[in-house]
């Protein structure tokens, strides 16, 4: 009986040692995301990209295995901080994710205090990189959206623009940057801020129609805002030449969900739809995405994938050098200079990617056509043209 | 400027009608049971998602979803009642916590079933412009404004003429005295919840027809309904309509004459001003004087 007990104990010890050895190769990475609450849709989109990055990295890297631990921050800043702290206690070496500058700011602060790298594509507010967080990195920014929006409006030679924008930090920051850039080029700009809670945009569009009489309406908000603004414009029919927006607008999903509202609407778009991936990385991403989610990849997944792959590669390099827990991940990310699915990514001293420039797409015949910049265009611009 | 103000007044009036439809159910339950049903916005949202499911799944227009919404939302409302009615102590405070929890559960059920995507009707007919002189609105807004008025009139008639309506008012006025008069408070409260479910069904289908819905939207609907209920004066049906229209018009005029960023602030300022001058709400004070 004693011998049997000893054998069992020995077997248990050996098994535990083996499990420990196997786990030693596995590196934990945290994903703090809004999977419920007002940002659930974008949070879920980003998570898809993160999980695709885990899948592709683990298949192709060979030496290291990444395990992503996800915590829902419920679209709330306080929950985002709690998620980061919980992930740190779970032993993650870095955090990928975050959506909404209002949530990312406190969450990345918490990560910074804990010495954890925080990488995102979900917050474009400039204050995020101005706060001096050593471990904060992002692959996109307001400037890249501004360049695309202003570039398109210049190309179509718009003389007057009404900017309708949400009062949230990121949207109002971008709207004001665009206003400055357009005013500097001699374009007449009228600004209309709106509270994120409003649902009836007719009084605003009526002001554009009767007072501003602008050539273009530029929308800086989110999906629900765009639908409200486009609906109000469809009812009041202001004599504008184009409806232009930024994120979450020129997407296959919006084309499919709101077919009557989207024709001719412009928005930032990384890829045309149907998507075309020409690089090996792009094909690996698209294949893994379709296998995991049985649908065409979207831009949120693309951003989540790029930020996570850059992080995983930096982690692998730091692990090889033995600096994983000595600030090595941040050092390796600072050395990054890579052509990715969203263009060239480098990180400046403040953690921002100075190379980020978006593209502009237009809804045409249930497809997304890239119309700006000219070198990336996949079709001709339709202008003047509105959905009604 | 005249055209702008006229349109603002018209948009505010229609918006007020939709606010009233959302607030009525909350006001009724608040009046009868002294329970603030913090899950009311989620019941409205549930009806909106049922309209979406019927439209996207069967290809029917949102109006045809009303019977389905009535069944599902009324069952949900009865379930909320059965849970809330089990509270034996401190009903006001405990029901607040309980209905808040039910609201969170409902939000997550909606999220699980229909995901987080933004939804709205694809019926172009409902979204088309209805033009009267210089005034513009969506067809759906006008249709549901009329529906809102009809439902309010029906509710007023029911409360003043029918036996159960009078029982609701009696329980609202004095629960113990109503019991002595042969009114079953439990059954009356259940009826209130069912009527609130009916109103929430119409409100939800209306919301889907002219607005945009998301799973997290229920909380905002409850807050708006609560503001209107208090503004109106507890238990006052005409007060709900007046309070809702005042709020809608104040918001639309703020957007037109100042900035849309101040819209919510204008609504809250109106709310606080009314309560400062008339602590029982618009019609609460009038009733007391009468």
Short mmCIF file of N, CA and C in Angstrom, two decimals, chain B residues 105-266:
data_model
loop_
_atom_site.label_atom_id
_atom_site.label_comp_id
_atom_site.label_asym_id
_atom_site.label_seq_id
_atom_site.Cartn_x
_atom_site.Cartn_y
_atom_site.Cartn_z
N UNK B 105 -29.22 42.13 -16.89
CA UNK B 105 -29.38 40.78 -17.45
C UNK B 105 -30.03 40.87 -18.83
N UNK B 106 -31.09 41.67 -18.93
CA UNK B 106 -31.78 41.81 -20.23
C UNK B 106 -30.84 42.36 -21.31
N UNK B 107 -30.03 43.35 -20.93
CA UNK B 107 -29.06 43.93 -21.89
C UNK B 107 -28.14 42.84 -22.41
N UNK B 108 -27.67 42.01 -21.49
CA UNK B 108 -26.72 40.97 -21.90
C UNK B 108 -27.39 39.85 -22.70
N UNK B 109 -28.66 39.60 -22.40
CA UNK B 109 -29.40 38.62 -23.21
C UNK B 109 -29.53 39.16 -24.64
N UNK B 110 -29.88 40.44 -24.75
CA UNK B 110 -30.00 41.07 -26.08
C UNK B 110 -28.65 41.02 -26.81
N UNK B 111 -27.59 41.30 -26.06
CA UNK B 111 -26.24 41.28 -26.64
C UNK B 111 -25.88 39.88 -27.14
N UNK B 112 -26.23 38.88 -26.34
CA UNK B 112 -25.92 37.49 -26.73
C UNK B 112 -26.71 37.06 -27.97
N UNK B 113 -27.98 37.44 -27.98
CA UNK B 113 -28.84 36.97 -29.08
C UNK B 113 -28.59 37.76 -30.37
N UNK B 114 -28.51 39.09 -30.24
CA UNK B 114 -28.46 39.92 -31.46
C UNK B 114 -27.11 40.61 -31.69
N UNK B 115 -26.15 40.39 -30.83
CA UNK B 115 -24.80 40.97 -30.94
C UNK B 115 -24.83 42.49 -30.79
N UNK B 116 -23.64 43.09 -30.85
CA UNK B 116 -23.52 44.51 -30.49
C UNK B 116 -23.73 45.46 -31.66
N UNK B 117 -24.01 44.93 -32.85
CA UNK B 117 -24.11 45.80 -34.03
C UNK B 117 -25.25 46.81 -33.93
N UNK B 118 -25.03 47.94 -34.60
CA UNK B 118 -26.06 48.97 -34.67
C UNK B 118 -27.17 48.47 -35.61
N UNK B 119 -28.41 48.57 -35.17
CA UNK B 119 -29.54 48.09 -36.00
C UNK B 119 -30.56 49.20 -36.21
N UNK B 120 -31.22 49.11 -37.34
CA UNK B 120 -32.30 50.04 -37.64
C UNK B 120 -33.11 49.45 -38.78
N UNK B 121 -34.30 49.99 -39.00
CA UNK B 121 -35.14 49.41 -40.04
C UNK B 121 -34.54 49.61 -41.43
N UNK B 122 -34.79 48.67 -42.31
CA UNK B 122 -34.34 48.84 -43.69
C UNK B 122 -35.52 49.24 -44.57
N UNK B 123 -36.67 49.48 -43.96
CA UNK B 123 -37.84 49.88 -44.74
C UNK B 123 -37.68 51.32 -45.25
N UNK B 124 -37.51 51.45 -46.54
CA UNK B 124 -37.32 52.79 -47.11
C UNK B 124 -38.61 53.60 -47.02
N UNK B 125 -39.75 52.90 -47.07
CA UNK B 125 -41.04 53.60 -47.00
C UNK B 125 -41.16 54.34 -45.67
N UNK B 126 -40.80 53.67 -44.58
CA UNK B 126 -40.90 54.30 -43.25
C UNK B 126 -39.93 55.47 -43.09
N UNK B 127 -38.80 55.39 -43.81
CA UNK B 127 -37.77 56.43 -43.66
C UNK B 127 -37.98 57.62 -44.58
N UNK B 128 -38.85 57.47 -45.57
CA UNK B 128 -39.04 58.56 -46.54
C UNK B 128 -39.58 59.81 -45.86
N UNK B 129 -39.30 60.97 -46.51
CA UNK B 129 -39.73 62.25 -45.94
C UNK B 129 -41.22 62.46 -46.10
N UNK B 130 -41.85 63.01 -45.07
CA UNK B 130 -43.24 63.46 -45.15
C UNK B 130 -43.17 64.98 -45.00
N UNK B 131 -43.58 65.68 -46.05
CA UNK B 131 -43.37 67.13 -46.06
C UNK B 131 -44.71 67.87 -45.96
N UNK B 132 -44.79 68.79 -44.99
CA UNK B 132 -45.96 69.66 -44.86
C UNK B 132 -45.44 71.09 -44.91
N UNK B 133 -45.60 71.76 -46.03
CA UNK B 133 -45.05 73.12 -46.18
C UNK B 133 -43.56 73.12 -45.94
N UNK B 134 -43.10 73.90 -44.97
CA UNK B 134 -41.65 73.93 -44.72
C UNK B 134 -41.20 72.87 -43.71
N UNK B 135 -42.13 72.01 -43.29
CA UNK B 135 -41.82 71.05 -42.22
C UNK B 135 -41.53 69.65 -42.78
N UNK B 136 -40.44 69.07 -42.27
CA UNK B 136 -40.02 67.75 -42.74
C UNK B 136 -39.99 66.76 -41.58
N UNK B 137 -40.43 65.54 -41.87
CA UNK B 137 -40.27 64.47 -40.88
C UNK B 137 -40.22 63.14 -41.62
N UNK B 138 -39.80 62.11 -40.92
CA UNK B 138 -39.88 60.77 -41.49
C UNK B 138 -41.32 60.29 -41.36
N UNK B 139 -41.77 59.48 -42.30
CA UNK B 139 -43.14 58.93 -42.21
C UNK B 139 -43.33 58.22 -40.87
N UNK B 140 -42.32 57.41 -40.50
CA UNK B 140 -42.44 56.61 -39.27
C UNK B 140 -42.61 57.50 -38.04
N UNK B 141 -41.93 58.64 -38.03
CA UNK B 141 -42.04 59.55 -36.88
C UNK B 141 -43.48 60.03 -36.72
N UNK B 142 -44.07 60.39 -37.86
CA UNK B 142 -45.44 60.92 -37.81
C UNK B 142 -46.44 59.82 -37.43
N UNK B 143 -46.24 58.64 -38.02
CA UNK B 143 -47.15 57.51 -37.74
C UNK B 143 -47.14 57.20 -36.25
N UNK B 144 -45.94 57.09 -35.70
CA UNK B 144 -45.86 56.70 -34.29
C UNK B 144 -46.20 57.85 -33.34
N UNK B 145 -46.13 59.08 -33.82
CA UNK B 145 -46.61 60.20 -33.00
C UNK B 145 -48.12 60.06 -32.82
N UNK B 146 -48.79 59.74 -33.94
CA UNK B 146 -50.26 59.55 -33.88
C UNK B 146 -50.58 58.35 -32.98
N UNK B 147 -49.82 57.26 -33.16
CA UNK B 147 -50.03 56.06 -32.33
C UNK B 147 -49.85 56.42 -30.85
N UNK B 148 -48.85 57.23 -30.57
CA UNK B 148 -48.57 57.63 -29.20
C UNK B 148 -49.76 58.38 -28.59
N UNK B 149 -50.33 59.30 -29.38
CA UNK B 149 -51.48 60.08 -28.89
C UNK B 149 -52.68 59.15 -28.65
N UNK B 150 -52.91 58.23 -29.60
CA UNK B 150 -54.04 57.30 -29.48
C UNK B 150 -53.88 56.43 -28.24
N UNK B 151 -52.65 55.91 -28.04
CA UNK B 151 -52.40 55.05 -26.87
C UNK B 151 -52.58 55.81 -25.56
N UNK B 152 -52.15 57.07 -25.58
CA UNK B 152 -52.30 57.87 -24.36
C UNK B 152 -53.78 58.11 -24.06
N UNK B 153 -54.55 58.38 -25.11
CA UNK B 153 -55.99 58.60 -24.93
C UNK B 153 -56.65 57.31 -24.42
N UNK B 154 -56.22 56.17 -24.99
CA UNK B 154 -56.77 54.88 -24.57
C UNK B 154 -56.42 54.60 -23.11
N UNK B 155 -55.21 54.92 -22.75
CA UNK B 155 -54.77 54.69 -21.37
C UNK B 155 -55.56 55.57 -20.40
N UNK B 156 -55.73 56.82 -20.82
CA UNK B 156 -56.49 57.75 -19.98
C UNK B 156 -57.92 57.24 -19.80
N UNK B 157 -58.52 56.77 -20.92
CA UNK B 157 -59.89 56.24 -20.87
C UNK B 157 -59.93 55.01 -19.96
N UNK B 158 -58.95 54.14 -20.13
CA UNK B 158 -58.90 52.90 -19.33
C UNK B 158 -58.79 53.22 -17.84
N UNK B 159 -57.91 54.18 -17.52
CA UNK B 159 -57.72 54.53 -16.10
C UNK B 159 -58.96 55.18 -15.49
N UNK B 160 -59.71 55.94 -16.29
CA UNK B 160 -60.85 56.65 -15.71
C UNK B 160 -62.17 55.91 -15.83
N UNK B 161 -62.31 55.01 -16.80
CA UNK B 161 -63.61 54.38 -17.04
C UNK B 161 -63.68 52.90 -16.65
N UNK B 162 -62.59 52.17 -16.85
CA UNK B 162 -62.69 50.71 -16.62
C UNK B 162 -62.52 50.37 -15.14
N UNK B 163 -62.98 49.19 -14.75
CA UNK B 163 -62.88 48.78 -13.35
C UNK B 163 -61.42 48.65 -12.94
N UNK B 164 -60.63 47.94 -13.80
CA UNK B 164 -59.22 47.74 -13.48
C UNK B 164 -58.46 49.05 -13.47
N UNK B 165 -58.84 49.95 -14.39
CA UNK B 165 -58.18 51.26 -14.43
C UNK B 165 -58.41 52.01 -13.14
N UNK B 166 -59.65 51.96 -12.67
CA UNK B 166 -59.96 52.65 -11.41
C UNK B 166 -59.26 51.96 -10.23
N UNK B 167 -59.12 50.64 -10.35
CA UNK B 167 -58.41 49.89 -9.29
C UNK B 167 -56.95 50.33 -9.25
N UNK B 168 -56.37 50.51 -10.42
CA UNK B 168 -54.97 50.97 -10.50
C UNK B 168 -54.84 52.31 -9.80
N UNK B 169 -55.79 53.21 -10.07
CA UNK B 169 -55.74 54.54 -9.45
C UNK B 169 -55.94 54.43 -7.93
N UNK B 170 -56.83 53.52 -7.54
CA UNK B 170 -57.09 53.35 -6.11
C UNK B 170 -55.84 52.83 -5.38
N UNK B 171 -55.20 51.83 -5.98
CA UNK B 171 -53.98 51.28 -5.36
C UNK B 171 -52.89 52.35 -5.32
N UNK B 172 -52.83 53.12 -6.41
CA UNK B 172 -51.85 54.20 -6.49
C UNK B 172 -52.07 55.22 -5.39
N UNK B 173 -53.35 55.49 -5.12
CA UNK B 173 -53.70 56.52 -4.14
C UNK B 173 -53.51 56.02 -2.70
N UNK B 174 -54.06 54.85 -2.40
CA UNK B 174 -53.93 54.29 -1.03
C UNK B 174 -54.13 52.78 -1.11
N UNK B 175 -53.03 52.08 -1.04
CA UNK B 175 -53.04 50.62 -1.22
C UNK B 175 -53.94 49.92 -0.18
N UNK B 176 -53.80 50.34 1.10
CA UNK B 176 -54.57 49.67 2.16
C UNK B 176 -56.06 49.94 2.04
N UNK B 177 -56.39 51.20 1.73
CA UNK B 177 -57.82 51.56 1.57
C UNK B 177 -58.42 50.82 0.37
N UNK B 178 -57.64 50.70 -0.70
CA UNK B 178 -58.11 49.99 -1.90
C UNK B 178 -58.40 48.53 -1.56
N UNK B 179 -57.54 47.95 -0.71
CA UNK B 179 -57.71 46.55 -0.30
C UNK B 179 -59.03 46.38 0.45
N UNK B 180 -59.31 47.35 1.33
CA UNK B 180 -60.56 47.31 2.10
C UNK B 180 -61.80 47.43 1.21
N UNK B 181 -61.61 48.07 0.05
CA UNK B 181 -62.72 48.25 -0.89
C UNK B 181 -62.86 47.06 -1.85
N UNK B 182 -62.11 46.00 -1.59
CA UNK B 182 -62.25 44.79 -2.41
C UNK B 182 -61.34 44.73 -3.60
N UNK B 183 -60.37 45.64 -3.67
CA UNK B 183 -59.40 45.60 -4.78
C UNK B 183 -58.25 44.69 -4.38
N UNK B 184 -57.87 43.79 -5.28
CA UNK B 184 -56.72 42.92 -5.03
C UNK B 184 -55.47 43.66 -5.51
N UNK B 185 -54.64 44.18 -4.59
CA UNK B 185 -53.49 44.99 -5.02
C UNK B 185 -52.51 44.20 -5.91
N UNK B 186 -52.32 42.93 -5.55
CA UNK B 186 -51.39 42.10 -6.33
C UNK B 186 -51.81 42.00 -7.78
N UNK B 187 -53.10 41.67 -7.98
CA UNK B 187 -53.61 41.51 -9.33
C UNK B 187 -53.57 42.86 -10.09
N UNK B 188 -53.87 43.92 -9.36
CA UNK B 188 -53.87 45.26 -9.99
C UNK B 188 -52.46 45.64 -10.44
N UNK B 189 -51.49 45.32 -9.58
CA UNK B 189 -50.11 45.62 -9.95
C UNK B 189 -49.68 44.79 -11.15
N UNK B 190 -50.12 43.54 -11.19
CA UNK B 190 -49.79 42.69 -12.33
C UNK B 190 -50.37 43.30 -13.61
N UNK B 191 -51.62 43.76 -13.53
CA UNK B 191 -52.26 44.39 -14.70
C UNK B 191 -51.46 45.62 -15.13
N UNK B 192 -51.00 46.40 -14.14
CA UNK B 192 -50.19 47.59 -14.47
C UNK B 192 -48.95 47.19 -15.26
N UNK B 193 -48.29 46.13 -14.80
CA UNK B 193 -47.08 45.68 -15.48
C UNK B 193 -47.40 45.22 -16.91
N UNK B 194 -48.54 44.54 -17.07
CA UNK B 194 -48.90 44.07 -18.42
C UNK B 194 -49.18 45.27 -19.33
N UNK B 195 -49.92 46.26 -18.80
CA UNK B 195 -50.20 47.46 -19.61
C UNK B 195 -48.88 48.17 -19.94
N UNK B 196 -47.97 48.23 -18.96
CA UNK B 196 -46.66 48.85 -19.22
C UNK B 196 -45.92 48.07 -20.31
N UNK B 197 -46.07 46.74 -20.30
CA UNK B 197 -45.45 45.90 -21.34
C UNK B 197 -46.03 46.20 -22.71
N UNK B 198 -47.35 46.41 -22.76
CA UNK B 198 -48.01 46.75 -24.04
C UNK B 198 -47.45 48.07 -24.57
N UNK B 199 -47.37 49.07 -23.67
CA UNK B 199 -46.86 50.38 -24.08
C UNK B 199 -45.38 50.28 -24.51
N UNK B 200 -44.60 49.49 -23.77
CA UNK B 200 -43.19 49.31 -24.13
C UNK B 200 -43.05 48.63 -25.49
N UNK B 201 -43.97 47.73 -25.82
CA UNK B 201 -43.92 47.04 -27.12
C UNK B 201 -44.09 48.05 -28.26
N UNK B 202 -45.09 48.91 -28.14
CA UNK B 202 -45.31 49.93 -29.17
C UNK B 202 -44.10 50.89 -29.24
N UNK B 203 -43.62 51.28 -28.05
CA UNK B 203 -42.49 52.23 -28.01
C UNK B 203 -41.26 51.62 -28.68
N UNK B 204 -41.02 50.34 -28.43
CA UNK B 204 -39.85 49.69 -29.00
C UNK B 204 -39.93 49.57 -30.51
N UNK B 205 -41.09 49.18 -31.00
CA UNK B 205 -41.26 49.05 -32.45
C UNK B 205 -41.12 50.43 -33.11
N UNK B 206 -41.66 51.47 -32.43
CA UNK B 206 -41.52 52.84 -32.94
C UNK B 206 -40.05 53.23 -32.99
N UNK B 207 -39.34 52.93 -31.92
CA UNK B 207 -37.92 53.28 -31.83
C UNK B 207 -37.13 52.64 -32.98
N UNK B 208 -37.42 51.37 -33.25
CA UNK B 208 -36.72 50.67 -34.33
C UNK B 208 -37.07 51.29 -35.69
N UNK B 209 -38.28 51.82 -35.80
CA UNK B 209 -38.73 52.33 -37.10
C UNK B 209 -38.13 53.68 -37.47
N UNK B 210 -37.78 54.51 -36.48
CA UNK B 210 -37.19 55.80 -36.85
C UNK B 210 -35.84 56.08 -36.21
N UNK B 211 -35.39 55.16 -35.39
CA UNK B 211 -34.11 55.41 -34.71
C UNK B 211 -33.09 54.32 -34.93
N UNK B 212 -32.09 54.35 -34.10
CA UNK B 212 -31.01 53.37 -34.16
C UNK B 212 -30.96 52.66 -32.82
N UNK B 213 -30.78 51.34 -32.84
CA UNK B 213 -30.74 50.62 -31.56
C UNK B 213 -29.42 49.87 -31.38
N UNK B 214 -29.03 49.77 -30.13
CA UNK B 214 -27.83 49.03 -29.72
C UNK B 214 -28.14 48.40 -28.36
N UNK B 215 -27.51 47.29 -28.00
CA UNK B 215 -27.87 46.63 -26.74
C UNK B 215 -27.71 47.51 -25.50
N UNK B 216 -26.75 48.44 -25.54
CA UNK B 216 -26.49 49.24 -24.34
C UNK B 216 -27.43 50.45 -24.22
N UNK B 217 -28.39 50.56 -25.14
CA UNK B 217 -29.22 51.76 -25.23
C UNK B 217 -30.33 51.80 -24.15
N UNK B 218 -30.64 50.66 -23.55
CA UNK B 218 -31.76 50.57 -22.61
C UNK B 218 -31.65 51.51 -21.42
N UNK B 219 -30.45 51.64 -20.87
CA UNK B 219 -30.24 52.50 -19.71
C UNK B 219 -30.60 53.94 -20.01
N UNK B 220 -30.18 54.42 -21.19
CA UNK B 220 -30.46 55.81 -21.59
C UNK B 220 -31.96 56.03 -21.73
N UNK B 221 -32.67 55.01 -22.23
CA UNK B 221 -34.13 55.11 -22.38
C UNK B 221 -34.80 55.22 -21.01
N UNK B 222 -34.33 54.42 -20.07
CA UNK B 222 -34.91 54.45 -18.72
C UNK B 222 -34.70 55.83 -18.08
N UNK B 223 -33.49 56.36 -18.23
CA UNK B 223 -33.20 57.67 -17.64
C UNK B 223 -34.13 58.74 -18.23
N UNK B 224 -34.30 58.71 -19.55
CA UNK B 224 -35.17 59.69 -20.22
C UNK B 224 -36.61 59.53 -19.70
N UNK B 225 -37.06 58.28 -19.61
CA UNK B 225 -38.43 58.03 -19.15
C UNK B 225 -38.61 58.48 -17.70
N UNK B 226 -37.58 58.26 -16.90
CA UNK B 226 -37.66 58.65 -15.49
C UNK B 226 -37.75 60.17 -15.34
N UNK B 227 -36.94 60.88 -16.12
CA UNK B 227 -36.95 62.35 -16.09
C UNK B 227 -38.36 62.85 -16.43
N UNK B 228 -38.95 62.27 -17.48
CA UNK B 228 -40.28 62.71 -17.91
C UNK B 228 -41.33 62.39 -16.84
N UNK B 229 -41.21 61.21 -16.24
CA UNK B 229 -42.18 60.81 -15.21
C UNK B 229 -42.17 61.78 -14.03
N UNK B 230 -40.97 62.14 -13.59
CA UNK B 230 -40.86 63.06 -12.46
C UNK B 230 -41.30 64.47 -12.88
N UNK B 231 -40.90 64.86 -14.10
CA UNK B 231 -41.28 66.17 -14.63
C UNK B 231 -42.81 66.29 -14.71
N UNK B 232 -43.45 65.18 -15.11
CA UNK B 232 -44.90 65.20 -15.29
C UNK B 232 -45.64 65.28 -13.97
N UNK B 233 -45.08 64.67 -12.94
CA UNK B 233 -45.83 64.51 -11.68
C UNK B 233 -46.34 63.08 -11.67
N UNK B 234 -46.00 62.36 -10.61
CA UNK B 234 -46.29 60.92 -10.56
C UNK B 234 -47.78 60.64 -10.78
N UNK B 235 -48.07 59.74 -11.72
CA UNK B 235 -49.44 59.30 -11.93
C UNK B 235 -50.22 60.12 -12.93
N UNK B 236 -49.61 61.14 -13.51
CA UNK B 236 -50.35 62.00 -14.42
C UNK B 236 -50.06 61.64 -15.89
N UNK B 237 -51.08 61.14 -16.58
CA UNK B 237 -50.90 60.77 -18.00
C UNK B 237 -50.77 62.01 -18.89
N UNK B 238 -51.67 63.03 -18.75
CA UNK B 238 -51.45 64.24 -19.56
C UNK B 238 -50.11 64.90 -19.23
N UNK B 239 -49.70 64.77 -17.97
CA UNK B 239 -48.42 65.34 -17.56
C UNK B 239 -47.26 64.69 -18.30
N UNK B 240 -47.36 63.38 -18.53
CA UNK B 240 -46.29 62.67 -19.26
C UNK B 240 -46.19 63.24 -20.67
N UNK B 241 -47.33 63.45 -21.33
CA UNK B 241 -47.32 63.98 -22.70
C UNK B 241 -46.73 65.39 -22.69
N UNK B 242 -47.21 66.22 -21.79
CA UNK B 242 -46.73 67.61 -21.73
C UNK B 242 -45.24 67.65 -21.39
N UNK B 243 -44.84 66.88 -20.40
CA UNK B 243 -43.43 66.84 -20.00
C UNK B 243 -42.55 66.36 -21.14
N UNK B 244 -43.01 65.33 -21.84
CA UNK B 244 -42.21 64.77 -22.94
C UNK B 244 -42.08 65.78 -24.08
N UNK B 245 -43.20 66.43 -24.43
CA UNK B 245 -43.16 67.41 -25.53
C UNK B 245 -42.30 68.61 -25.13
N UNK B 246 -42.43 69.05 -23.88
CA UNK B 246 -41.59 70.18 -23.40
C UNK B 246 -40.11 69.82 -23.53
N UNK B 247 -39.79 68.61 -23.12
CA UNK B 247 -38.40 68.16 -23.18
C UNK B 247 -37.92 68.10 -24.64
N UNK B 248 -38.74 67.50 -25.51
CA UNK B 248 -38.39 67.39 -26.93
C UNK B 248 -38.19 68.75 -27.56
N UNK B 249 -39.10 69.68 -27.29
CA UNK B 249 -39.02 71.02 -27.89
C UNK B 249 -37.81 71.79 -27.33
N UNK B 250 -37.61 71.68 -26.01
CA UNK B 250 -36.45 72.37 -25.40
C UNK B 250 -35.15 71.88 -26.03
N UNK B 251 -35.06 70.56 -26.24
CA UNK B 251 -33.84 70.01 -26.84
C UNK B 251 -33.66 70.50 -28.27
N UNK B 252 -34.73 70.43 -29.06
CA UNK B 252 -34.62 70.83 -30.48
C UNK B 252 -34.31 72.32 -30.61
N UNK B 253 -34.92 73.15 -29.76
CA UNK B 253 -34.64 74.60 -29.83
C UNK B 253 -33.20 74.90 -29.41
N UNK B 254 -32.71 74.14 -28.43
CA UNK B 254 -31.32 74.33 -28.00
C UNK B 254 -30.36 74.04 -29.15
N UNK B 255 -30.65 72.96 -29.89
CA UNK B 255 -29.79 72.60 -31.03
C UNK B 255 -29.84 73.72 -32.06
N UNK B 256 -31.02 74.24 -32.33
CA UNK B 256 -31.19 75.23 -33.38
C UNK B 256 -30.62 76.59 -32.99
N UNK B 257 -30.89 77.01 -31.77
CA UNK B 257 -30.49 78.37 -31.38
C UNK B 257 -29.11 78.43 -30.72
N UNK B 258 -28.66 77.31 -30.17
CA UNK B 258 -27.33 77.32 -29.54
C UNK B 258 -26.49 76.21 -30.17
N UNK B 259 -26.25 75.16 -29.42
CA UNK B 259 -25.43 74.06 -29.94
C UNK B 259 -26.04 72.72 -29.56
N UNK B 260 -25.89 71.75 -30.43
CA UNK B 260 -26.44 70.43 -30.13
C UNK B 260 -25.68 69.76 -28.99
N UNK B 261 -24.46 70.25 -28.74
CA UNK B 261 -23.70 69.70 -27.62
C UNK B 261 -24.37 70.03 -26.29
N UNK B 262 -25.25 71.06 -26.31
CA UNK B 262 -25.90 71.49 -25.07
C UNK B 262 -27.28 70.87 -24.90
N UNK B 263 -27.68 70.00 -25.84
CA UNK B 263 -29.05 69.47 -25.83
C UNK B 263 -29.41 68.76 -24.53
N UNK B 264 -28.54 67.85 -24.09
CA UNK B 264 -28.83 67.10 -22.87
C UNK B 264 -28.84 68.03 -21.65
N UNK B 265 -27.94 69.01 -21.67
CA UNK B 265 -27.85 69.98 -20.58
C UNK B 265 -29.16 70.78 -20.51
N UNK B 266 -29.69 71.14 -21.67
CA UNK B 266 -30.94 71.92 -21.71
C UNK B 266 -32.08 71.11 -21.09
#
